[in-house]
Every structure is written in structure tokens, then in C-alpha cells.
Coordinates of C-alpha atoms and ligand atoms in Angstrom, one line a residue:
M1465 CA -8.9 -27.0 -5.3
R1466 CA -9.6 -23.3 -5.4
Q1467 CA -7.7 -21.6 -8.3
H1468 CA -6.5 -18.0 -8.4
T1469 CA -4.4 -16.1 -11.0
V1470 CA -2.0 -13.3 -10.0
A1471 CA 0.1 -11.1 -12.2
Y1472 CA 3.6 -11.4 -10.9
L1473 CA 5.7 -8.3 -11.6
P1474 CA 9.0 -8.5 -9.7
G1475 CA 10.6 -5.4 -11.2
D1476 CA 14.0 -4.1 -10.5
G1477 CA 16.8 -4.2 -7.9
I1478 CA 15.6 -6.3 -5.0
G1479 CA 12.1 -6.7 -6.3
P1480 CA 12.8 -10.3 -7.7
E1481 CA 14.4 -11.4 -4.5
V1482 CA 11.7 -10.2 -2.2
C1483 CA 8.8 -11.2 -4.5
D1484 CA 10.3 -14.8 -4.7
V1485 CA 10.0 -15.2 -1.0
A1486 CA 6.4 -14.0 -1.0
R1487 CA 5.5 -16.2 -3.9
R1488 CA 6.9 -19.2 -2.1
C1489 CA 5.0 -18.3 1.1
V1490 CA 1.8 -18.1 -0.8
D1491 CA 2.4 -21.4 -2.5
A1492 CA 3.2 -23.0 0.8
A1493 CA -0.1 -21.6 2.3
G1494 CA -1.8 -22.9 -0.8
V1495 CA -0.7 -26.5 -0.1
R1496 CA -1.8 -26.2 3.6
F1497 CA -5.2 -24.5 2.9
G1498 CA -6.2 -26.1 -0.5
F1499 CA -5.8 -23.5 -3.1
E1500 CA -3.5 -22.9 -6.0
V1501 CA -2.2 -19.7 -7.6
G1502 CA -1.3 -19.4 -11.2
W1503 CA 1.5 -16.8 -11.3
D1504 CA 1.8 -14.9 -14.7
E1505 CA 5.2 -13.3 -14.6
Q1506 CA 5.7 -10.2 -16.6
T1507 CA 8.3 -7.4 -16.7
V1508 CA 7.8 -3.8 -15.4
G1509 CA 9.8 -0.7 -14.7
G1510 CA 13.6 -0.7 -15.8
A1511 CA 13.6 -4.4 -16.6
A1512 CA 10.7 -3.8 -19.0
I1513 CA 12.4 -0.7 -20.5
D1514 CA 15.5 -2.9 -21.3
A1515 CA 13.4 -5.6 -22.7
T1516 CA 10.8 -3.6 -24.7
G1517 CA 11.5 0.1 -24.5
A1518 CA 8.4 0.7 -22.3
A1519 CA 8.0 0.8 -18.5
L1520 CA 4.6 -0.8 -18.7
P1521 CA 4.4 -3.1 -21.8
P1522 CA 1.0 -3.9 -23.1
E1523 CA 1.4 -7.6 -22.3
T1524 CA 2.1 -6.7 -18.7
L1525 CA -1.0 -4.5 -18.4
A1526 CA -3.2 -7.2 -20.0
A1527 CA -1.9 -9.8 -17.5
C1528 CA -2.8 -7.4 -14.7
R1529 CA -6.3 -6.9 -16.0
A1530 CA -6.8 -10.7 -16.4
G1531 CA -5.7 -11.5 -12.9
D1532 CA -7.4 -11.6 -9.6
A1533 CA -4.5 -9.3 -8.2
V1534 CA -1.2 -8.0 -8.9
L1535 CA 2.0 -8.6 -6.9
L1536 CA 4.7 -6.1 -7.6
G1537 CA 8.2 -5.7 -6.2
A1538 CA 9.7 -2.4 -6.9
V1539 CA 10.8 -0.4 -9.9
G1540 CA 13.7 2.0 -10.6
G1541 CA 17.5 2.3 -10.1
P1542 CA 20.5 4.4 -11.3
R1543 CA 20.7 2.6 -14.6
W1544 CA 17.4 4.3 -15.7
D1545 CA 17.9 7.7 -13.9
D1546 CA 18.5 9.7 -17.0
P1547 CA 15.9 12.6 -16.8
T1548 CA 16.0 13.0 -20.6
A1549 CA 15.1 9.3 -21.3
A1550 CA 11.9 8.7 -23.3
A1551 CA 10.7 6.2 -20.7
R1552 CA 11.2 6.0 -17.0
P1553 CA 10.5 3.0 -14.7
E1554 CA 8.4 5.2 -12.3
D1555 CA 6.0 5.7 -15.3
A1556 CA 4.8 2.3 -14.8
L1557 CA 3.5 2.9 -11.3
L1558 CA 1.2 5.9 -12.3
A1559 CA 0.2 4.1 -15.4
L1560 CA -0.8 1.0 -13.4
R1561 CA -2.8 3.2 -10.9
S1562 CA -4.8 4.9 -13.5
E1563 CA -5.2 2.0 -16.0
L1564 CA -6.3 -0.4 -13.3
E1565 CA -8.4 2.4 -11.4
L1566 CA -6.6 1.6 -8.2
F1567 CA -8.4 4.3 -6.4
A1568 CA -7.7 3.2 -2.8
N1569 CA -4.2 2.9 -1.2
L1570 CA -4.2 1.0 2.1
R1571 CA -1.2 1.2 4.3
P1572 CA -1.4 -0.7 7.7
V1573 CA 0.9 0.9 10.4
T1574 CA 1.6 -1.2 13.5
A1575 CA 4.1 -0.7 16.3
H1576 CA 5.8 -4.2 16.7
P1577 CA 7.2 -4.3 20.3
A1578 CA 10.4 -5.9 19.1
L1579 CA 11.1 -2.8 17.0
A1580 CA 10.7 -0.3 19.7
A1581 CA 14.4 0.7 19.5
A1582 CA 14.1 1.4 15.8
S1583 CA 11.2 4.0 16.2
P1584 CA 11.9 7.5 17.2
L1585 CA 8.8 7.5 19.3
R1586 CA 9.0 6.7 23.0
P1587 CA 7.5 3.1 23.8
E1588 CA 4.8 4.4 26.0
V1589 CA 3.7 6.7 23.1
R1590 CA 3.9 4.1 20.3
D1591 CA 2.9 0.8 22.1
G1592 CA -0.4 -0.6 20.9
A1593 CA -0.6 1.7 17.7
D1594 CA -2.5 -0.1 15.0
I1595 CA -3.5 2.2 12.2
L1596 CA -4.9 1.7 8.8
I1597 CA -4.3 4.6 6.4
L1598 CA -6.5 4.9 3.2
R1599 CA -5.3 7.3 0.8
E1600 CA -7.3 8.3 -2.3
L1601 CA -5.0 7.4 -5.2
T1602 CA -6.4 8.4 -8.6
G1603 CA -7.8 12.0 -8.0
G1604 CA -6.9 15.3 -6.5
L1605 CA -3.8 17.4 -7.2
Y1606 CA -1.8 14.6 -8.7
F1607 CA -4.2 14.2 -11.6
G1608 CA -6.2 17.5 -11.8
R1609 CA -6.0 19.5 -14.9
P1610 CA -5.0 22.2 -15.9
Q1611 CA -1.6 21.7 -14.6
G1612 CA 1.7 23.6 -15.5
L1613 CA 3.3 26.9 -16.2
E1614 CA 1.1 29.6 -17.7
E1615 CA 1.9 33.1 -19.0
H1616 CA -0.8 35.9 -19.4
D1617 CA 0.1 39.4 -20.3
G1618 CA 3.8 38.8 -19.5
V1619 CA 3.1 37.4 -16.1
E1620 CA 4.4 33.8 -15.4
S1621 CA 2.3 31.7 -13.2
V1622 CA 1.9 28.0 -12.3
V1623 CA -1.2 26.0 -11.6
D1624 CA -2.2 22.6 -10.0
T1625 CA -5.8 21.6 -9.9
L1626 CA -7.5 19.9 -7.0
R1627 CA -10.6 18.2 -8.4
Y1628 CA -12.8 15.5 -7.0
T1629 CA -16.1 14.2 -8.2
R1630 CA -18.7 13.3 -5.6
A1631 CA -18.6 9.7 -6.9
E1632 CA -14.7 9.5 -6.4
I1633 CA -15.1 10.7 -2.8
E1634 CA -18.0 8.4 -2.1
R1635 CA -16.2 5.1 -3.3
I1636 CA -13.2 5.6 -1.1
V1637 CA -15.3 6.7 1.9
E1638 CA -17.5 3.7 1.5
L1639 CA -14.6 1.3 1.5
A1640 CA -13.1 3.1 4.6
F1641 CA -16.4 2.6 6.5
E1642 CA -16.4 -1.1 5.4
L1643 CA -12.9 -1.5 6.6
A1644 CA -13.5 0.2 9.9
E1645 CA -16.4 -2.2 10.5
G1646 CA -14.1 -5.1 10.2
R1647 CA -11.6 -3.5 12.7
R1648 CA -12.3 -1.4 15.8
G1649 CA -15.1 0.7 14.3
R1650 CA -13.4 4.1 14.4
L1651 CA -12.9 6.3 11.4
T1652 CA -11.1 9.6 11.2
S1653 CA -11.6 11.5 8.0
V1654 CA -8.9 14.0 7.4
D1655 CA -9.3 17.2 5.4
K1656 CA -8.7 20.9 5.4
A1657 CA -12.3 22.0 5.4
N1658 CA -11.6 25.4 7.0
V1659 CA -9.8 26.4 3.7
L1660 CA -10.6 24.0 0.8
A1661 CA -13.9 23.6 -1.0
S1662 CA -13.0 20.1 -2.0
S1663 CA -12.7 19.3 1.7
R1664 CA -16.0 20.7 2.4
L1665 CA -17.6 18.3 -0.2
W1666 CA -15.4 15.5 1.2
R1667 CA -16.9 16.2 4.8
E1668 CA -20.5 16.3 3.3
V1669 CA -20.0 12.9 1.6
V1670 CA -18.5 11.4 4.7
N1671 CA -21.5 12.4 6.8
E1672 CA -23.8 11.0 4.2
V1673 CA -22.0 7.7 4.1
A1674 CA -21.9 7.5 7.8
T1675 CA -25.7 7.2 7.9
R1676 CA -25.3 3.8 6.2
H1677 CA -22.9 2.6 8.8
P1678 CA -24.2 3.3 12.2
S1679 CA -21.8 1.0 14.0
V1680 CA -18.8 3.2 13.1
T1681 CA -17.8 6.3 15.1
V1682 CA -16.6 9.0 12.7
E1683 CA -14.6 12.2 13.4
H1684 CA -13.5 14.9 11.1
A1685 CA -10.0 16.2 11.6
L1686 CA -7.9 18.8 10.0
V1687 CA -4.7 17.6 8.2
D1688 CA -2.3 19.9 10.1
S1689 CA -3.4 18.9 13.5
T1690 CA -3.4 15.3 12.5
A1691 CA 0.1 15.6 11.3
Y1692 CA 1.0 16.4 14.9
L1693 CA -1.3 14.0 16.6
I1694 CA -0.4 10.9 14.6
L1695 CA 3.0 11.0 16.2
T1696 CA 1.9 12.2 19.7
Q1697 CA -1.1 10.0 20.1
P1698 CA -0.8 7.3 17.5
T1699 CA -2.9 4.8 19.5
A1700 CA -5.9 7.1 19.2
Y1701 CA -6.4 6.1 15.5
D1702 CA -8.0 3.1 13.9
V1703 CA -8.9 3.8 10.2
I1704 CA -7.9 7.1 8.6
V1705 CA -9.2 8.1 5.2
T1706 CA -8.0 11.2 3.3
E1707 CA -7.4 12.5 -0.2
N1708 CA -4.3 11.9 -2.4
L1709 CA -1.8 14.6 -1.3
F1710 CA -2.7 14.5 2.4
G1711 CA -2.5 10.7 2.4
D1712 CA 0.8 10.7 0.7
I1713 CA 2.3 12.8 3.4
L1714 CA 0.5 11.2 6.3
S1715 CA 1.3 7.7 5.4
D1716 CA 5.0 8.3 5.0
E1717 CA 5.0 10.1 8.4
A1718 CA 3.3 7.4 10.1
A1719 CA 6.1 4.9 9.0
A1720 CA 8.0 6.5 11.8
I1721 CA 5.6 4.6 14.2
A1722 CA 6.5 1.3 12.7
G1723 CA 10.2 2.0 12.9
S1724 CA 11.4 0.4 9.7
L1725 CA 10.4 0.8 6.0
G1726 CA 11.3 -2.9 5.7
L1727 CA 8.1 -3.9 7.3
M1728 CA 5.6 -1.6 5.6
A1729 CA 3.1 -3.3 3.3
S1730 CA 0.6 -1.8 1.0
A1731 CA -2.4 -2.5 -1.1
S1732 CA -4.0 -0.6 -3.9
L1733 CA -7.6 -1.6 -4.6
G1734 CA -9.5 -1.1 -7.6
T1735 CA -13.1 -1.0 -8.7
R1736 CA -13.5 -4.6 -9.9
V1737 CA -15.2 -6.8 -7.4
T1738 CA -15.1 -10.6 -7.8
E1739 CA -16.7 -13.4 -6.0
Q1740 CA -13.7 -13.8 -3.8
G1741 CA -12.8 -10.1 -3.1
R1742 CA -11.7 -6.9 -4.8
F1743 CA -9.0 -6.7 -7.4
G1744 CA -5.9 -5.0 -6.1
M1745 CA -2.2 -4.4 -6.5
Y1746 CA 0.1 -5.3 -3.6
E1747 CA 3.7 -4.1 -3.1
P1748 CA 6.0 -3.2 -0.3
V1749 CA 6.4 0.5 0.5
H1750 CA 10.2 0.5 0.1
G1751 CA 11.8 0.9 -3.3
S1752 CA 14.2 -1.2 -5.3
A1753 CA 17.3 -0.7 -3.0
P1754 CA 19.8 -1.0 -5.7
G1755 CA 22.7 -0.8 -3.3
I1756 CA 22.0 -4.2 -2.0
A1757 CA 20.4 -5.9 -5.0
G1758 CA 21.7 -9.3 -5.9
Q1759 CA 23.5 -9.6 -2.6
G1760 CA 20.8 -12.0 -0.8
A1761 CA 20.6 -9.2 1.9
A1762 CA 17.1 -7.8 1.2
N1763 CA 14.4 -8.0 3.9
P1764 CA 11.3 -9.7 2.4
L1765 CA 9.0 -9.1 5.3
A1766 CA 7.1 -6.1 3.7
T1767 CA 6.5 -8.0 0.5
V1768 CA 5.3 -11.0 2.4
A1769 CA 3.0 -8.8 4.4
S1770 CA 1.7 -7.4 1.2
A1771 CA 1.1 -10.8 -0.1
A1772 CA -0.9 -11.5 3.1
M1773 CA -3.1 -8.5 2.3
M1774 CA -3.6 -9.9 -1.3
L1775 CA -4.7 -13.2 0.2
R1776 CA -7.2 -11.6 2.5
L1777 CA -8.6 -8.7 0.2
S1778 CA -8.3 -10.0 -3.3
L1779 CA -8.2 -13.8 -3.1
G1780 CA -10.6 -14.5 -0.2
E1781 CA -8.0 -16.7 1.5
A1782 CA -8.3 -15.3 5.1
D1783 CA -6.7 -18.5 6.8
A1784 CA -3.7 -18.2 4.6
A1785 CA -3.4 -14.5 5.2
D1786 CA -3.5 -15.1 8.9
A1787 CA -0.7 -17.7 8.5
L1788 CA 1.5 -15.3 6.6
E1789 CA 0.9 -12.6 9.0
A1790 CA 1.7 -14.8 12.1
A1791 CA 5.0 -15.9 10.4
V1792 CA 5.9 -12.4 9.6
D1793 CA 5.1 -11.4 13.3
E1794 CA 7.2 -14.2 14.6
A1795 CA 10.1 -13.4 12.5
V1796 CA 10.1 -9.9 13.6
A1797 CA 9.9 -11.0 17.3
S1798 CA 12.4 -13.7 17.4
G1799 CA 13.5 -14.8 13.8
P1800 CA 16.6 -14.1 11.8
R1801 CA 17.1 -10.3 11.0
T1802 CA 18.5 -8.6 7.9
A1803 CA 20.8 -5.7 8.2
D1804 CA 18.0 -3.0 8.0
L1805 CA 16.5 -4.4 11.2
G1806 CA 19.9 -4.5 13.0
G1807 CA 20.8 -8.1 12.1
S1808 CA 23.3 -9.8 10.0
D1809 CA 21.1 -12.6 8.4
G1810 CA 20.4 -12.9 4.7
T1811 CA 17.1 -13.1 2.7
A1812 CA 17.4 -16.9 2.6
A1813 CA 17.5 -17.3 6.3
V1814 CA 14.4 -15.2 6.7
A1815 CA 12.7 -17.1 3.9
D1816 CA 13.3 -20.5 5.5
F1817 CA 12.0 -19.2 8.8
L1818 CA 8.8 -17.9 7.2
L1819 CA 8.3 -21.0 5.0
T1820 CA 8.6 -23.6 7.8
R1821 CA 6.0 -21.6 9.8
V1822 CA 3.6 -21.0 6.9
A1823 CA 3.8 -24.7 5.9
D1824 CA 3.5 -26.3 9.3
P1825 CA 3.4 -24.1 12.3
A1826 CA 2.7 -27.1 14.7
G1827 CA 5.7 -28.8 13.3
V1828 CA 7.9 -25.8 14.4
T1829 CA 6.7 -25.7 18.0
A1830 CA 6.6 -29.5 18.4
Ligands
NAD315 N1 7.2 1.6 -5.5 C1 8.4 1.6 -6.0 O1 8.7 0.8 -6.8 C2 9.5 2.5 -5.4 C3 9.2 3.2 -4.1 C4 10.3 4.0 -3.7 C5 11.5 4.1 -4.4 N2 11.6 3.5 -5.6 C6 12.8 3.6 -6.4 O2 13.8 2.8 -5.9 C7 15.2 3.1 -6.2 C8 15.9 3.4 -4.8 O3 15.1 4.4 -4.0 P1 15.5 4.8 -2.5 O4 16.9 4.4 -2.2 O5 15.1 6.2 -2.3 O6 14.5 4.0 -1.6 P2 14.7 2.4 -1.1 O7 13.5 2.2 -0.3 O8 14.9 1.5 -2.3 O9 15.9 2.3 -0.1 C9 16.1 3.2 0.9 C10 17.0 2.6 1.9 O10 16.4 1.5 2.6 C11 17.1 0.1 2.3 N3 16.0 -0.8 2.0 C12 14.9 -0.6 1.3 N4 14.1 -1.7 1.2 C13 14.9 -2.6 1.9 C14 14.7 -4.1 2.1 N5 13.6 -4.7 1.7 N6 15.6 -4.7 2.8 C15 16.7 -4.1 3.3 N7 17.0 -2.8 3.0 C16 16.1 -2.1 2.3 C17 18.0 0.5 1.1 O11 19.2 -0.3 1.0 C18 18.4 1.9 1.3 O12 19.3 2.0 2.3 C19 14.9 4.5 -6.8 O13 15.0 4.3 -8.2 C20 13.5 4.9 -6.6 O14 13.0 5.6 -7.6 C21 10.6 2.6 -6.1

């Protein structure tokens, strides 16, 4: 029996409800495909502040470092919104990214036909869209120093720093090529090379790495025109790779193609490579939805889809990943629906639907 260890960080709000469904789906897939996951449950975010005073307690970080992967629900909520508080739930997210060197954020965006009415895009524009956005997560403007207000000779100014080392660019670009090779073989590198020096180095590195991946077709695109084209011609894209700020904006914009935040999964991959895959943290794109927490109304599909990415990328369990993804697809197409997808079903009904299919799809159709 193959063994895996996952740090399990349900967090706040609906986090525990959606993570529980994902955990049960992974366990059911383990029974079917012959592996076992040891879940190391730890607190994070507001729950951790209440318990220990810190959003990311040392034990939680240690469990993440020791695991093959991390499954995270969501953090935050009105209870911890005091801007003067010493610790804030969101601190945990930035700390996890930098402490675990999670340099690559992956967000798949697909246009499920059953959600055509939920997307603002016309079906003929959106149908068939299947994009993987890779955002660099630990460099660029969000981490560059100096940052902040300055005053020189009585003149107040403010500075943010956009800094990338060649190695930081190369590692995410290399990963983007590898992922494009496993998909349709097209890579769009997004930058602002007509203005920014960092983008010009980014282009140079992309061209160098491209020589090692001759089967991938590469194009360079400017971020401003991409912001337009991603919504007007979403089917033109396969893998998109870009730096931190551009990726932050484009990946949220692209959620309009999917039509619902409740389906958007994400992976943040680190530098540690194991025999079975690459260490990463997996979480739904949505937040802790405090307004519906504890009501059994949360949509667990984004977290289950994130767990499928974990099975594929970090645990090397591709068959189990396929099984979870197939169950999610079927749920979207013809299963029970939570209110965010226009239905009136609860989390439990969606969980039952998924679990029976992950455990034994033949039994369902028989
Ligand atoms: N990665 C994270 O942990 C993360 C991300 C975003 C927001 N947050 C935090 O979450 C809290 C709430 O933020 P928000 O309201 O801006 O965003 P949100 O994603 O939590 O909620 C936005 C809307 O979508 C609904 N929603 C979200 N996920 C849902 C799901 N799985 N099922 C059904 N409905 C769902 C919510 O009820 C709400 O109406 C804040 O404290 C914020 O800081 C955390």
C-alpha cells in the first residue's frame, strides 16, 4: 500500500466543511487505487490566532514541511478583521508562500458547458476554453524591497520594487514548459517588455528555456492586450505564464470564463521534488464565506478539484486524480447543486454524489 502524508489545514469559515469533503474523496480514492493518506491536521488563520495567538503556528509550519503536500481550506472572517490586531489570518498565506518557497501558482480555468448561463461570456466565445495560468508567486512587486513611503528634502514619495533574479524566472518558466508539454503544447508568456526591464529579462529567459523544449510553441504577449484577448478569445490559450502582479490580475479576470468561483481550484508548487512529484499547497480560490459557514450550504467542488491536483502533482496518484475530476465534472453536469450554482442542495448531498462516484463509478451507472 502506497503511503502519503498531507498537512491538513482546514482554517476558518467554510474551510473545515469543504476540506472534509475533499479528504473523504481522497480516502475513498485511496481504497479504490491502493494508497493511504496520513492527514496531519493543524490550525491556521483565525482558528490558529484564537488557539495560539499566531496565524501560522510553528507546529503548523513544521507539519507542512514534513508532508508531501498541504491541503488548505480558507482563512479569515469578520471576527479577525480588526486592522490594529497584532496577528491577522491572511498573514498565514504570505508566510506559507515564502516559508515553503511556493514559487508557482497554478490555476486551471475551464468552461464547463453546464455553467454557460453563469458566465458573462457568450457560449460561442467561451465553449472549449481550457487554460492553465501559471503565476510567479514569491517575487516581483509583492516582495521587492525597498517598499514604502519615503521623504527626501521635504518631498514625500512612495516606492515599490519589481525585482527578479534570472534563477527565479527560469524555474517558473521551466515548469511552464513542462506543463505545456503535458497539455496541448502551446505556451503564452505574458509581460510588458515594451516598458519594463524585468519583462525584457523575462523574455530572454523564456527564449533560452524554449530551446530545451522544441515541441512547445511559444508566443510572447503584452499584458494589456492579453487582458482583452483572454475574454474575447479564451480558446486561443493553453498555458499562460507570467510574473506575480500580472498573474494575480489575469487569473481573477479569467474566473469569468468559468462562471463560478465555487469551481476554481489552485495549486502552489514549491521547489522540493520527491520521488512521487513536487511538494505543493492546494486550496480553493474562494475565501472562507463566513456568511454561510456552519450551515451545510458550502460548495465543496473547488476544494475537491484542488485535491485532485494534489493527487496528480504531489502524490503521483494520477488515476485517483482522474476519478476525482470525473466526479466533479459529473456533479457540475448533472449532480446536486449548491446555491452559488443556482441550486438548493447542501454540502452533504454534493459530498454523497461525489463519494459514490469516486468509490465505485461502475456501481453508479449499473
Ligand atoms: N485564500 C483564502 O483563504 C482567502 C481568499 C479570499 C478571501 N479570503 C477571506 O475570506 C473572507 C470572506 O471573503 P469574501 O467574502 O471576499 O470572499 P469569499 O470567496 O469567501 O465569498 C464571496 C462570495 O462567494 C460565496 N462563496 C465563496 N465560496 C463559496 C463556496 N465554496 N460555496 C458557496 N458559496 C461560496 C460567499 O458566500 C460570498 O457570497 C475574508 O475574511 C477574506 O479575507 C480568504
